[in-house]
Short mmCIF file of N, CA, C and O in Angstrom, two decimals:
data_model
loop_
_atom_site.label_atom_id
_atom_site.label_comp_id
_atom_site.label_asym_id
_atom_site.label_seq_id
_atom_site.Cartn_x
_atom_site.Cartn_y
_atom_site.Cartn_z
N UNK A 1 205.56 252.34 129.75
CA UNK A 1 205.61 251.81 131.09
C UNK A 1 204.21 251.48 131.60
O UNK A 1 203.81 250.54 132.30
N UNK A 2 203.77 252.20 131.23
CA UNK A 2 201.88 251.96 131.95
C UNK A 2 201.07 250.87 130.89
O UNK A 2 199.92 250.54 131.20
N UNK A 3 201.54 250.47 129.96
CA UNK A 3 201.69 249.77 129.23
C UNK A 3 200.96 248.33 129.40
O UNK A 3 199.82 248.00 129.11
N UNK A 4 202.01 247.61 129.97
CA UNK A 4 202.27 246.08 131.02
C UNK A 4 200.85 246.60 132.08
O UNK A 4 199.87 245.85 132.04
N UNK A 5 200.78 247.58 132.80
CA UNK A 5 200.26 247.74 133.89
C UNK A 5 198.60 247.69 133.15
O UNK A 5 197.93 246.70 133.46
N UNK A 6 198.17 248.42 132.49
CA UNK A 6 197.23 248.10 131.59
C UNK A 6 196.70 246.98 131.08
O UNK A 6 195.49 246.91 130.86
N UNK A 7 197.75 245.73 130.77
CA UNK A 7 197.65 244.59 130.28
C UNK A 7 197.08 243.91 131.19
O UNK A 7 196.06 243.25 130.98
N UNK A 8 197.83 244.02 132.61
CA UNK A 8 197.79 243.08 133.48
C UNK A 8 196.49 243.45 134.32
O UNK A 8 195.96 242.54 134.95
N UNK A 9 196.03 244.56 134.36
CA UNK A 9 194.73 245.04 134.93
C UNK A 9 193.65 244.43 134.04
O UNK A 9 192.66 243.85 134.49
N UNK A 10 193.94 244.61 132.63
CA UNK A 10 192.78 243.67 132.01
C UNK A 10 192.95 242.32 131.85
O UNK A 10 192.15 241.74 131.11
N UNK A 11 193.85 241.65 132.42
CA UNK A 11 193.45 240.29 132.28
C UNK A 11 192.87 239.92 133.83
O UNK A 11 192.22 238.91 134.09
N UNK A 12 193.20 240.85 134.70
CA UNK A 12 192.77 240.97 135.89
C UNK A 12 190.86 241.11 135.59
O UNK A 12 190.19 240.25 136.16
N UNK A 13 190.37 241.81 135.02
CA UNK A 13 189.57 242.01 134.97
C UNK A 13 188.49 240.92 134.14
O UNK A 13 187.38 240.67 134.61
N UNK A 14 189.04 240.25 132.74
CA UNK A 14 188.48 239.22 132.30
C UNK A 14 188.47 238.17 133.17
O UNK A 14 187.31 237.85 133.44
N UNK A 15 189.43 237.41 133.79
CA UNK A 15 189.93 236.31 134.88
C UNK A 15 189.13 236.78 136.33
O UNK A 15 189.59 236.24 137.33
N UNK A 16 188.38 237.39 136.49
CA UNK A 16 187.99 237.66 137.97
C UNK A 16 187.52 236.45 138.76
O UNK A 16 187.93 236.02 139.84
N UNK A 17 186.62 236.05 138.01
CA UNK A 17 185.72 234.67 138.44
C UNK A 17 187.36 233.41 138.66
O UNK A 17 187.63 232.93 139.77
N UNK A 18 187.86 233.23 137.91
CA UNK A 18 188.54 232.32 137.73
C UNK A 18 189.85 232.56 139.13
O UNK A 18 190.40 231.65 139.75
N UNK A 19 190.04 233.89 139.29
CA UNK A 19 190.92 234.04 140.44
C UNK A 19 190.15 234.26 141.44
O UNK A 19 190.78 234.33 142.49
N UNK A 20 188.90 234.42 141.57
CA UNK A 20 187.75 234.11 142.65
C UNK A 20 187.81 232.55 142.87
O UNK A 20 188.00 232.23 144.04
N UNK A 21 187.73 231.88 142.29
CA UNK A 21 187.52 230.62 142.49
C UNK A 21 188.72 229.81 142.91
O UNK A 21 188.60 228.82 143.63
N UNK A 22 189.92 230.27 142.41
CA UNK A 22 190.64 229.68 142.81
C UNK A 22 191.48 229.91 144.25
O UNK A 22 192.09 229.09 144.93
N UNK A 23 191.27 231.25 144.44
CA UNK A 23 191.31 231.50 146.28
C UNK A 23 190.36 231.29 146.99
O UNK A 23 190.25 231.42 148.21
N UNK A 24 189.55 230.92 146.16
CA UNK A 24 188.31 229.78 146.99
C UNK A 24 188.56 228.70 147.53
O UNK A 24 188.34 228.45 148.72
N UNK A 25 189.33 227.48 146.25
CA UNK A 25 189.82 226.37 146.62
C UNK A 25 190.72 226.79 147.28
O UNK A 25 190.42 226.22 148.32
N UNK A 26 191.73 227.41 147.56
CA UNK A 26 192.63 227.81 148.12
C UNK A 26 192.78 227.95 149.78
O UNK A 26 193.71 227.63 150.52
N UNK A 27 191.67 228.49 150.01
CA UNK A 27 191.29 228.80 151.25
C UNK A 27 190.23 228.24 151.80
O UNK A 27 189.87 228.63 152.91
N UNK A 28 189.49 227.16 151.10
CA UNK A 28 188.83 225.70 151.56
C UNK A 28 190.13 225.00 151.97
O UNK A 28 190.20 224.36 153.02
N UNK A 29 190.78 225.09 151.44
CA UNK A 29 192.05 223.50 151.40
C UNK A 29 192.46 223.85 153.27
O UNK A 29 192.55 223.05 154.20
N UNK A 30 192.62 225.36 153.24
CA UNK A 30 193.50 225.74 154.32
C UNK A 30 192.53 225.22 155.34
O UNK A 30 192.81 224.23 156.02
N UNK A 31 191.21 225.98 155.46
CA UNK A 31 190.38 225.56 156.59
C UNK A 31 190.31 224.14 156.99
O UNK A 31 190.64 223.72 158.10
N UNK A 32 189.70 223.18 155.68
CA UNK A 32 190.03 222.10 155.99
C UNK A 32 191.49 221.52 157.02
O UNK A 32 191.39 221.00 158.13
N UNK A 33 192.50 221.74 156.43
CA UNK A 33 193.67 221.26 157.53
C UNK A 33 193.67 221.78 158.38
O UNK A 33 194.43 221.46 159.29
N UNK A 34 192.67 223.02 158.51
CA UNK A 34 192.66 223.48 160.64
C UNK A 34 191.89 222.57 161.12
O UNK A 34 191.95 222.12 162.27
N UNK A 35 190.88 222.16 160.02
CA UNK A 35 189.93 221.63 160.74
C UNK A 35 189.95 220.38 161.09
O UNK A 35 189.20 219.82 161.88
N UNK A 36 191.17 219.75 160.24
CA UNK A 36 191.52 218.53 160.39
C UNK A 36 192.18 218.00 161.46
O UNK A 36 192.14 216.84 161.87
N UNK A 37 192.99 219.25 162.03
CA UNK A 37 194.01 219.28 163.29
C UNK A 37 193.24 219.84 164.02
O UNK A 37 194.05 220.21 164.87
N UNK A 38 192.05 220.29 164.45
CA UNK A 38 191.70 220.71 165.42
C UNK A 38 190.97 219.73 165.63
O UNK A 38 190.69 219.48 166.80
N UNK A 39 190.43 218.84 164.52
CA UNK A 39 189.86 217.54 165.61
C UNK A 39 190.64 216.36 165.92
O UNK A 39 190.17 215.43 166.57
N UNK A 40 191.59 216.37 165.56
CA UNK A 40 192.43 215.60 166.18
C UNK A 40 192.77 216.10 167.57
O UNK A 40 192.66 215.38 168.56
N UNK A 41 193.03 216.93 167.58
CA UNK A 41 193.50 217.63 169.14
C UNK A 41 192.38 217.58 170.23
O UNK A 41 192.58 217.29 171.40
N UNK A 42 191.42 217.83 169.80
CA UNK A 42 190.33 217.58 170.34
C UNK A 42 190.15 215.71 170.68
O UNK A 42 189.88 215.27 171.79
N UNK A 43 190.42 214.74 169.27
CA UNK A 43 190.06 213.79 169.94
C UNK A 43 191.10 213.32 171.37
O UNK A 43 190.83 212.74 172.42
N UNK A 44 192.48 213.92 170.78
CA UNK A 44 193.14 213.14 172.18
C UNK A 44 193.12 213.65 173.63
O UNK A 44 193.61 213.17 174.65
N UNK A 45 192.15 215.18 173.32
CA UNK A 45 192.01 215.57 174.73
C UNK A 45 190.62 214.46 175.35
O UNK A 45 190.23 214.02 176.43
N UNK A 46 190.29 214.40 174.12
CA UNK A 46 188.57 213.82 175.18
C UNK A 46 189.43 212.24 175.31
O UNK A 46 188.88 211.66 176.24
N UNK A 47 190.25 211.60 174.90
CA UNK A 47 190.80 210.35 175.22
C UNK A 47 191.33 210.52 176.74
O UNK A 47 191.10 209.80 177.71
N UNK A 48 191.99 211.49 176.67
CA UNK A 48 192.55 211.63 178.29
C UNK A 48 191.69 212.21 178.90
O UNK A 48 192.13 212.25 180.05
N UNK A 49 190.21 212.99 178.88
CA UNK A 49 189.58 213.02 179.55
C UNK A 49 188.79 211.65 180.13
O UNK A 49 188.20 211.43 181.19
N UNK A 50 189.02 210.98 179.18
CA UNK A 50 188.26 209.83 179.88
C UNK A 50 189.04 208.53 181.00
O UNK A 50 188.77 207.84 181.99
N UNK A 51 190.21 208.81 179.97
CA UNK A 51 191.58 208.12 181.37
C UNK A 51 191.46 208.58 182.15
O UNK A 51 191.55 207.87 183.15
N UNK A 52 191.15 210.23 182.42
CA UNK A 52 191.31 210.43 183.99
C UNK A 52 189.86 210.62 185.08
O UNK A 52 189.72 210.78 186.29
N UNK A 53 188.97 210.51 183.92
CA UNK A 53 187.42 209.87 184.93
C UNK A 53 187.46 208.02 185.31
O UNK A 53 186.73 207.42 186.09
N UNK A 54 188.62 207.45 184.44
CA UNK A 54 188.54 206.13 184.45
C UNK A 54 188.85 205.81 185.83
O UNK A 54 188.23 205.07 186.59
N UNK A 55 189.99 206.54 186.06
CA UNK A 55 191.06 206.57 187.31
C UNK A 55 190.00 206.98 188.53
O UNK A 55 189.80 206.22 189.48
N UNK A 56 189.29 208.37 188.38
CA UNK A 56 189.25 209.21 189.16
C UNK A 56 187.62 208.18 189.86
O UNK A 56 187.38 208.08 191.07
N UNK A 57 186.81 207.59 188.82
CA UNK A 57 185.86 205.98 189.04
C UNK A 57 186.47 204.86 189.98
O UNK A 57 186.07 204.49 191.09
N UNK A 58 187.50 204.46 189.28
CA UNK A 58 188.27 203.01 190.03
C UNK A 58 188.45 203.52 191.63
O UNK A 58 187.88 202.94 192.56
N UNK A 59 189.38 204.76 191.80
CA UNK A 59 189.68 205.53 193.04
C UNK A 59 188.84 205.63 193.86
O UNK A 59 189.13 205.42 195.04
N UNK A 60 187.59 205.96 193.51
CA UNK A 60 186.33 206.53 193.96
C UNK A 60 185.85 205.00 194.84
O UNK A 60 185.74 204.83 196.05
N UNK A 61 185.66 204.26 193.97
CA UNK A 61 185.38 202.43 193.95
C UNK A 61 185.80 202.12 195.63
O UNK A 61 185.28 201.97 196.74
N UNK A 62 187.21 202.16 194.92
CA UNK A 62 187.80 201.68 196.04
C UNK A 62 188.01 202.23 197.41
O UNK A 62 188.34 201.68 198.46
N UNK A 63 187.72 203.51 197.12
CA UNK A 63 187.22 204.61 198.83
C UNK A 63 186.10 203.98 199.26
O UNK A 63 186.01 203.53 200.40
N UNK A 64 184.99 203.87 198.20
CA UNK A 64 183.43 203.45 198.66
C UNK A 64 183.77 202.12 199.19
O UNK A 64 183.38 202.03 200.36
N UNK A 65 184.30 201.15 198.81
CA UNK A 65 184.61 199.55 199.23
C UNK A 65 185.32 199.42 200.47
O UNK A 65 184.90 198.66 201.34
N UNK A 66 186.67 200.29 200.67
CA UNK A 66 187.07 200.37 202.07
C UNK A 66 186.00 200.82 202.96
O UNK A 66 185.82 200.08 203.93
N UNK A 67 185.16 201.96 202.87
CA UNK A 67 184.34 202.57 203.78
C UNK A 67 183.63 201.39 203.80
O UNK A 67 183.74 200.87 204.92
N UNK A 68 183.00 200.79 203.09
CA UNK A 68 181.91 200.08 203.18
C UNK A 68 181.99 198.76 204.01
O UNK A 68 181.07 197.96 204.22
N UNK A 69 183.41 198.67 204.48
CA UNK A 69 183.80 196.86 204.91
C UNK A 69 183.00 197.09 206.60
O UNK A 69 182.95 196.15 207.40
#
């Protein structure tokens, strides 16, 4: 029984680097797609941040232009 368990500890042990590396790529890949969606999310907030300085400009405009007649 301890056998298998033996086996599998030493291939554990030759393979280290190789299962290092590959929860490397592993967990690059992941970050990447946060990081991919977090700037997306980010770009469409700064898009509507700027629609609503666009608005909050034009609005502004047109207070200053009435006052100003």
């Amino acid at each position: 029984m301890c056998k298998p368990i033996n086996e599998y500890l030493g291939l554990m042990r030759d393979y280290t680097r190789e299962i290092v590396t590959f929860g490397g790529f592993c967990l690059m890949c992941y970050v990447y797609s946060d990081f991919k969606t977090l700037a997306k999310e980010q770009y469409s907030t700064s898009a509507q941040t700027v629609e609503v300085l666009r608005s909050v400009d034009s609005r502004l405009a047109n207070i200053e232009h009435s006052l100003g007649k």
